[in-house]
Coordinates of C-alpha atoms in Angstrom, one line a residue:
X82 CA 5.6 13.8 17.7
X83 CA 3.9 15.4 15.0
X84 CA 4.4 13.8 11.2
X85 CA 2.5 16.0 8.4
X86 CA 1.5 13.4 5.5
X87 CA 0.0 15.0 2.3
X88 CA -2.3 13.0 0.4
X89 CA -1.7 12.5 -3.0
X90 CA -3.8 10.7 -4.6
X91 CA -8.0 10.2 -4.5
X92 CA -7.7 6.5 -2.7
X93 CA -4.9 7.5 -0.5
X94 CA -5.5 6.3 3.5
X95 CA -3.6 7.8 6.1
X96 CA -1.4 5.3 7.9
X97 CA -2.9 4.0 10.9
X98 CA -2.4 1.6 14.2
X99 CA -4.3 -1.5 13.8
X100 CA -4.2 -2.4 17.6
X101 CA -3.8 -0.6 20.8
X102 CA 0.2 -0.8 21.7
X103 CA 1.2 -1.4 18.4
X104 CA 4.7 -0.1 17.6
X105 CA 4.2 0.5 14.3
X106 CA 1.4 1.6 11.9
X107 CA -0.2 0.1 9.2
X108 CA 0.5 1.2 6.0
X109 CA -1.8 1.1 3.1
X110 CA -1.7 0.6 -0.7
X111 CA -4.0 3.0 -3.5
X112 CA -3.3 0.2 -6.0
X113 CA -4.5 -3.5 -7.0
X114 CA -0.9 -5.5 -7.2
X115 CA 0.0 -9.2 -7.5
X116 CA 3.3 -9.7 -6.4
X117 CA 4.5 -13.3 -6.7
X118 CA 6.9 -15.3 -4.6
X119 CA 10.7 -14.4 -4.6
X120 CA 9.9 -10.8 -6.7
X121 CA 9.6 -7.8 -5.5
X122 CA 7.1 -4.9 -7.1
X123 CA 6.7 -1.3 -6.6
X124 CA 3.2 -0.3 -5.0
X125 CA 1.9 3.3 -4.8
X126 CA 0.7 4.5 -1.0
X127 CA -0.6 7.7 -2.7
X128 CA 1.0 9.7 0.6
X129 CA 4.1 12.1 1.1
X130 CA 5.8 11.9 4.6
X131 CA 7.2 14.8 5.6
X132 CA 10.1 14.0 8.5
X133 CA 12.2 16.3 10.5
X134 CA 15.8 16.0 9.8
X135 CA 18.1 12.9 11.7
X136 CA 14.3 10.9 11.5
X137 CA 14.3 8.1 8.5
X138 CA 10.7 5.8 7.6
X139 CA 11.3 2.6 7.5
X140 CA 9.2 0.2 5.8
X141 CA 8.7 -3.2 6.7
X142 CA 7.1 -6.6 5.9
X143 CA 3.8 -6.9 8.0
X144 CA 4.2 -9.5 10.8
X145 CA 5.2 -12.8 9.3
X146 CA 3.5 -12.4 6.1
X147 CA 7.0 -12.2 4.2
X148 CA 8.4 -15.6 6.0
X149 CA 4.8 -17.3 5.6
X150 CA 4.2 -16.6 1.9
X151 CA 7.9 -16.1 0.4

């Protein structure tokens, strides 16, 4: 499968795997951010996904980081 991803910002990074067999890639952020414990914040990608229809992105915490650091 094919997914087209437009770039929309300077510091943008296209979304990759970090290991061989991953299921999942590794998404990255264009912006500094500070996000404490028990908040949640907003953090640009600077990328559009474009996805054929019935397909949904789902965006998730990276592996135990979220249960680890709260």
């Amino acid at each position: 499968m094919n997914i087209d991803i437009l770039h929309l910002h300077p510091d943008a990074r296209t979304p990759t795997y970090a290991t061989d067999g991953s299921a999942c890639f590794d998404l990255y952020a264009c912006e500094d951010a500070v996000i404490t414990p028990w908040s949640s914040t907003p953090i640009r990608t600077g990328i559009a996904v474009a996805l054929l229809p019935g397909w949904c992105l789902d965006i998730r915490s990276r592996s135990g980081m979220a249960f680890n650091h709260n």
